[in-house]
Each structure stands twice: as structure tokens, then as C-alpha cells.
Coordinates of C-alpha atoms in Angstrom, one line a residue:
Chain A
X1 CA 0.0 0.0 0.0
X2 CA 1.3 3.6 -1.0
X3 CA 0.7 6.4 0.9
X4 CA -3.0 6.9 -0.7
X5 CA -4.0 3.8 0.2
X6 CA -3.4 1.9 -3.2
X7 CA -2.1 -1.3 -3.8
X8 CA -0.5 -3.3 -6.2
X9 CA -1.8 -6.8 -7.1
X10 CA 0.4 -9.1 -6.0
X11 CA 1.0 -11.0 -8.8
X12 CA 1.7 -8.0 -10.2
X13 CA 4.0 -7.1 -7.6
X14 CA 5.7 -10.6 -7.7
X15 CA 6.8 -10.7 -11.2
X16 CA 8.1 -7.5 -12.1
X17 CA 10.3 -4.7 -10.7
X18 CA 9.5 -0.9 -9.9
X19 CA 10.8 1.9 -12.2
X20 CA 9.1 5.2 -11.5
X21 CA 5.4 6.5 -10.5
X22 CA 4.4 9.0 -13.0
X23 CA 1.5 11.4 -12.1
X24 CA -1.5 9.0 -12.1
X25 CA 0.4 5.2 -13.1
X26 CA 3.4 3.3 -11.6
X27 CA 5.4 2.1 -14.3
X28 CA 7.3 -1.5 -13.6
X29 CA 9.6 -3.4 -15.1
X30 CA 8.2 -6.9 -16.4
X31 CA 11.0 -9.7 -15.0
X32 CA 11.4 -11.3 -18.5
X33 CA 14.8 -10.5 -20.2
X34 CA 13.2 -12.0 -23.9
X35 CA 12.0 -8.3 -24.8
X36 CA 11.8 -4.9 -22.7
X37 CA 8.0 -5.3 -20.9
X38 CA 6.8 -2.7 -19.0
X39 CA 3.7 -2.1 -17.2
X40 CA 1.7 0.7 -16.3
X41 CA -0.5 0.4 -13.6
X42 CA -2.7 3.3 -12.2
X43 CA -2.8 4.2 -8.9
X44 CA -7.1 4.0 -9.0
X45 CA -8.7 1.1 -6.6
X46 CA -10.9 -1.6 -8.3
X47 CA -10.4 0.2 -11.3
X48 CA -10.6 -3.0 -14.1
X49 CA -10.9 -0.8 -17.2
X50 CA -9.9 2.1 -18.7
X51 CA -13.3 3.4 -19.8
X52 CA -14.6 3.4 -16.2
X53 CA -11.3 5.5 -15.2
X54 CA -13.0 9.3 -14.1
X55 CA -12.1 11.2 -17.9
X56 CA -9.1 13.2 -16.4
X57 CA -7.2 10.8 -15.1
X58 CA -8.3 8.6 -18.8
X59 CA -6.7 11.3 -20.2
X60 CA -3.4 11.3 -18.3
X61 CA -3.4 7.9 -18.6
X62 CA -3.4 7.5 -22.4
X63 CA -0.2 10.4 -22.0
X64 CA 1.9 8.3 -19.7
X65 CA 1.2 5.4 -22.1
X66 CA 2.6 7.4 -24.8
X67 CA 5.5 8.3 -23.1
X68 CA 6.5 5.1 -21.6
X69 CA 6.3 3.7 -25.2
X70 CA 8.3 7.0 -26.1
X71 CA 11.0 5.9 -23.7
X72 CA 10.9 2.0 -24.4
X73 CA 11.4 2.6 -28.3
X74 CA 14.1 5.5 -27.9
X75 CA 16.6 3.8 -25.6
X76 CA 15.7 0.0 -26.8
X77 CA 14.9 0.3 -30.4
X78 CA 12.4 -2.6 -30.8
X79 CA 10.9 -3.4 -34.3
X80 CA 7.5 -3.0 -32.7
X81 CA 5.6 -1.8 -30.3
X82 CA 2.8 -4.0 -28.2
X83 CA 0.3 -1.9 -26.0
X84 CA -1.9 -3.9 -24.6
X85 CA -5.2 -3.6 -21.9
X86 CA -6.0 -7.5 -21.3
X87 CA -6.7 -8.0 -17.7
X88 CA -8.1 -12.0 -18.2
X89 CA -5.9 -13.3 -15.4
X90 CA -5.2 -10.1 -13.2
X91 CA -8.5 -8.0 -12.8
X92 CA -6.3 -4.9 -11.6
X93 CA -6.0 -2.4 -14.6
X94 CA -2.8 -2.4 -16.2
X95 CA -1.3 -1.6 -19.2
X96 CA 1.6 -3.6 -21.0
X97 CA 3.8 -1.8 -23.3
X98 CA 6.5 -4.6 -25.3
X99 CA 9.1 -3.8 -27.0
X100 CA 9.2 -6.8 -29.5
X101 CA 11.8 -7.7 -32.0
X102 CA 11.7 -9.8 -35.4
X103 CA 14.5 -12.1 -33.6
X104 CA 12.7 -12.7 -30.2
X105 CA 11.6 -16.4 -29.1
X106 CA 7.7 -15.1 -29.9
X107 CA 7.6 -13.1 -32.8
X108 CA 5.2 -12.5 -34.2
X109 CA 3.2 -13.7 -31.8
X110 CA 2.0 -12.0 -28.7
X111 CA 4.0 -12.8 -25.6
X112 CA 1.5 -13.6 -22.9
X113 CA 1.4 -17.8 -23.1
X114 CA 5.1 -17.8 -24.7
X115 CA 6.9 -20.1 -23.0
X116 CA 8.6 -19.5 -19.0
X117 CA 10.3 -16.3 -18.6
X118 CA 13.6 -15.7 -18.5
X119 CA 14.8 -13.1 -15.0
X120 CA 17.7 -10.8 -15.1
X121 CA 20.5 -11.5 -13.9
X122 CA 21.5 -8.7 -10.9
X123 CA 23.7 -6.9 -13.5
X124 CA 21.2 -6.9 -16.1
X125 CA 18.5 -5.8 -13.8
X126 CA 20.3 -3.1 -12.6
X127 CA 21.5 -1.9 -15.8
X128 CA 18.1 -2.1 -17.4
X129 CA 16.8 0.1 -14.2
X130 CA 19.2 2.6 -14.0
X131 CA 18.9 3.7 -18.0
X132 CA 14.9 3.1 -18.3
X133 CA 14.3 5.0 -14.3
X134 CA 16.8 7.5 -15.9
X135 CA 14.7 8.1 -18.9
X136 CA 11.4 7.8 -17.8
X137 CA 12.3 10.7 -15.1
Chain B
X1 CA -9.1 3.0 -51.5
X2 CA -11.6 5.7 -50.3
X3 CA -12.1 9.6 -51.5
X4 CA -8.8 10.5 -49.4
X5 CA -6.8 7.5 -51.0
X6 CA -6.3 5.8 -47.6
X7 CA -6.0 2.2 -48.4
X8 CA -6.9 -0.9 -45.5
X9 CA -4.7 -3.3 -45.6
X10 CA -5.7 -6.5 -47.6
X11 CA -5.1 -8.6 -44.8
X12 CA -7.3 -6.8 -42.6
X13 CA -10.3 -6.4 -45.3
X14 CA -10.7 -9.8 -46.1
X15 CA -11.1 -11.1 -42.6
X16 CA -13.6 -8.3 -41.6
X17 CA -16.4 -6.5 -42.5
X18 CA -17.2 -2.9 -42.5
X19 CA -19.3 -1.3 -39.7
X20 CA -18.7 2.3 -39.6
X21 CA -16.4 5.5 -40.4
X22 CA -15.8 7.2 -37.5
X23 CA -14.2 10.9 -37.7
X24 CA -10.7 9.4 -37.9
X25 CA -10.9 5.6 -37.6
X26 CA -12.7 2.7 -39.5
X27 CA -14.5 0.7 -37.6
X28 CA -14.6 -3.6 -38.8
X29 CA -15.8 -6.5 -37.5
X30 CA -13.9 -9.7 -37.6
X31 CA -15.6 -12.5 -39.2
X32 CA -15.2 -14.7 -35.7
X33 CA -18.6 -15.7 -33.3
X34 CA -15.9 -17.0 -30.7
X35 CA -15.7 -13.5 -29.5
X36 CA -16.9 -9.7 -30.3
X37 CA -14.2 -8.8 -31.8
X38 CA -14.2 -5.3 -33.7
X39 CA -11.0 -3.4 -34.7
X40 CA -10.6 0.4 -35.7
X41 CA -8.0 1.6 -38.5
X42 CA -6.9 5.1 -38.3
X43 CA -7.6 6.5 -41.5
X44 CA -3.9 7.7 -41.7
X45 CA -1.6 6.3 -44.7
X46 CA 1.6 4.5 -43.5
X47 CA 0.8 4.5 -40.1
X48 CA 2.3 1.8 -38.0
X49 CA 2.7 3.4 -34.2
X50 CA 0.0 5.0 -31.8
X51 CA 3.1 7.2 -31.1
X52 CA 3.5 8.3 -34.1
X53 CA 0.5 9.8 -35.4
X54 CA -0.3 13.4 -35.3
X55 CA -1.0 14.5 -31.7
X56 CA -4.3 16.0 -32.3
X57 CA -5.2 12.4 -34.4
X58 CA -4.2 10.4 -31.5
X59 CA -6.5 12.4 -29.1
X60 CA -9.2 11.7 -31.5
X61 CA -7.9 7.7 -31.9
X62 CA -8.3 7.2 -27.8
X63 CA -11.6 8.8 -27.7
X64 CA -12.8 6.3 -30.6
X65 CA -11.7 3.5 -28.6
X66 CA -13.3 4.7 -25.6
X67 CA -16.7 5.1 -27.6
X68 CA -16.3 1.7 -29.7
X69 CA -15.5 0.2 -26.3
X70 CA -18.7 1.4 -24.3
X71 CA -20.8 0.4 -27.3
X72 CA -19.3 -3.0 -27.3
X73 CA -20.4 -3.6 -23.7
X74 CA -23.4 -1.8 -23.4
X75 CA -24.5 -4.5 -26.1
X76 CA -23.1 -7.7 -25.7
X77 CA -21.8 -7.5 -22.1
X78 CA -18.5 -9.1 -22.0
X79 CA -16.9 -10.5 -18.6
X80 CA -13.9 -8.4 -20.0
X81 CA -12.8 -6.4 -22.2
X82 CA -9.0 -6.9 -24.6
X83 CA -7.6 -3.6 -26.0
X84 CA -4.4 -4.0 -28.1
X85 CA -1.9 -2.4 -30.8
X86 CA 0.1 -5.4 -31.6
X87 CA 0.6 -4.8 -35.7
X88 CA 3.4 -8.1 -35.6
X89 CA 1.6 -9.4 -38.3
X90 CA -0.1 -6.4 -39.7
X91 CA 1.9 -3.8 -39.9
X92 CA -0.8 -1.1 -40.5
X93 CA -1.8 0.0 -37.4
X94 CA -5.1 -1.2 -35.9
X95 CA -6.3 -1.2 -32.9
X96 CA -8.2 -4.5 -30.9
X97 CA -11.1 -4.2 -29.0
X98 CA -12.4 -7.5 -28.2
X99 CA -15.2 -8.4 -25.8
X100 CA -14.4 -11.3 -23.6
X101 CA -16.3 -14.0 -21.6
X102 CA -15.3 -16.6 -19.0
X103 CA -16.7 -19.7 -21.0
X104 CA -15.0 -18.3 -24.3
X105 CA -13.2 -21.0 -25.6
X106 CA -9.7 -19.1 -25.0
X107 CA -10.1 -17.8 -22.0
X108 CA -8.0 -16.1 -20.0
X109 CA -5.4 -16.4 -23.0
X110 CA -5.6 -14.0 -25.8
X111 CA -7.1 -14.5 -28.5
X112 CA -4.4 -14.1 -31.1
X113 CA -3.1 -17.8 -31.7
X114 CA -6.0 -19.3 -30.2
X115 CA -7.3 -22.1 -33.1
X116 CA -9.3 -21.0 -35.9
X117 CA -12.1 -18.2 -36.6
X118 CA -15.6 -19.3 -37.0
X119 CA -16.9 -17.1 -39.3
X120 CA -20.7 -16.1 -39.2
X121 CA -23.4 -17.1 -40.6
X122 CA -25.2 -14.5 -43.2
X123 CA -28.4 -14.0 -40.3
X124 CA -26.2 -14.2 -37.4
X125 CA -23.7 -11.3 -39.6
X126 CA -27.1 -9.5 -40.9
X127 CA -27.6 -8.7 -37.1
X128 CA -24.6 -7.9 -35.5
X129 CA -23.7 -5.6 -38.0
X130 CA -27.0 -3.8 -37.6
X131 CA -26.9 -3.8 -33.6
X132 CA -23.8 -2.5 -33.9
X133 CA -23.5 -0.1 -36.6
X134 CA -26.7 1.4 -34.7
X135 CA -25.1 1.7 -31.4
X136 CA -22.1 2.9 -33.0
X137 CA -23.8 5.9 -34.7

């Protein structure tokens, strides 16, 4: 629980790492090393979907979306971009944004059901948080 | 091609039918009972990224999939709904909006990969196009 009184689903919580809480989302870092996967997750309770979000914080949502993919594509270069609202196995509203590649073990699938992921090691994590955290400001 | 010259991927036209034009995005239907599944095509030649297009276009893009959205649940009230921009396969961006349901046959997996379409019938086509061509105005 935050300081607000929101918190994270733990499954959420459990499989990927913190990078920065932007105005209205917390943005994490997926624990998969097979493409750049990061999460935005807004700080509403029980919200499940965007269009029942209140329309200003919709709004500021759909920006921070935008810039995370800004960030993902400018300091990874991915082929592609994923941005996904699914929500079929965690009801807590988040929003995936993939970096994807025509050389990664899915492509061109989607990710979600490919295969076991693959952590990051200590250096790796802490690489990969110290340049997206840097960029994402 | 249409009076501007934008052009739908072939791809994406045969496995869809037309519902409406909204101010900046086609709206399709994909020939699939498994699920309600519409998609919307920004009317923008050589798009590929949500980031990418113009910012006053993108503005417009999220509200369309905010409205598609609330008409595909006020109508056939999914458990859930899917919103995506994956484009691995299709490069021309379009955006998912799918309705899902608990007993659907890929649930909770996407449904991207998930065994073949079943394409509709020509009554059960007749009528979802006209439920949802009048709910989406």
C-alpha cells in the first residue's frame, strides 16, 4: 500500500520490478529479459478498465502510455511496439507496453502464453533500471 | 481505397467486414462468433505506431476507442474487455477491441493464436452488423 491507500496486485508485484510513479500510473519493469516489458498500472482502486477510469485521469493515462512507449522505443529500439489492456488473469488495470523484435523467441506472436520467462541477472536488472528510471524521469 | 486514397490493408479487409467510419478511424468487425471482436483503422496512410501519429489524431484515436469500447459492452456484455496495438503481423496500425467472456473458448489467453475463426453465418452477420452499426452511430 502507498501512501494513498493503493495497492498493487500481488501477482503484479511478484513478477516485475519498480521503475518510477508517474503522475496518475506506476510504471514496472516486467522480470522477463526475452523483450523490454513494462507495465503501467494506475494508482485507482478496483479500477478493471480504462473506460470506467474518471475522464481526467483517462486522459493522463493514455499520455503516460505514450510516453513510456516514447522511452521503451528510444533507448531499446524494438521493431514494434505491443500496447496492450488485457486483464483476463489479473483484474487490476494495467497496461503492457512490449518492446518486440523480429528475432525474439515469440515473434510474431504476442508474448502472454510464450513459454517460462527468462529473470535478469543482478547486472542486467540493474543496468536495465538505471537507463529506463533515468529516462522515464 | 476511399475519396482520401487511404487504403486498408488486404489482410485486414478480407477477414472483416465494414461497420462504420468514425471521424478518424474505420471501424470492422472480424468474421469470428468465438468472441466480439471489432478493430478500428486510423484513417492515416503509412501508419504503423499509436506514437506516431499526429497528436491532435491520437486524441481523437483514444476517444474512438473509448466510444467503440462502451458500445461493445453496453450491447453484448463481455466478462472483459481486450484492447491491443500489436501490428506483428499487420503492420498497418489497428487497434483490438475484443469483448471477452469466462466460458469463451480461449479464456483467460488472448485471443491471437488461439485455433481458428468461426466465421458467421449470413443471419447471425445480418444482425450484429445492424446492432452494432446502430449503437455505433
Amino acid at each position: 500500500m502507498d501512501a494513498s491507500g493503493f495497492v498493487i496486485d500481488s501477482k503484479l508485484a511478484e513478477t516485475s520490478y519498480p521503475l518510477v510513479s508517474l503522475s496518475v500510473c506506476d510504471v514496472r519493469l516486467v522480470d522477463d529479459t526475452r523483450w523490454p516489458w513494462l507495465i503501467l498500472i494506475p494508482r485507482v482502486n478496483h479500477a478493471v478498465e480504462l473506460i470506467d477510469l474518471p475522464p481526467d485521469i483517462r486522459v493522463q493515462v493514455w499520455q503516460e502510455i505514450d510516453h513510456v512507449s516514447r522511452v521503451l522505443r528510444d533507448n531499446l529500439s524494438p521493431d514494434k511496439l505491443n500496447t496492450a489492456a488485457l486483464g483476463n488473469q489479473v483484474r487490476q488495470l494495467h497496461i503492457h507496453v512490449i518492446g518486440r523484435y523480429t528475432d525474439d523467441p515469440a515473434w510474431p506472436m504476442p508474448v502472454w502464453g510464450a513459454g517460462d520467462a527468462i529473470p535478469y541477472d543482478s547486472d542486467a536488472l540493474a543496468s536495465r533500471l538505471h537507463t529506463l528510471r533515468a529516462a522515464l524521469g
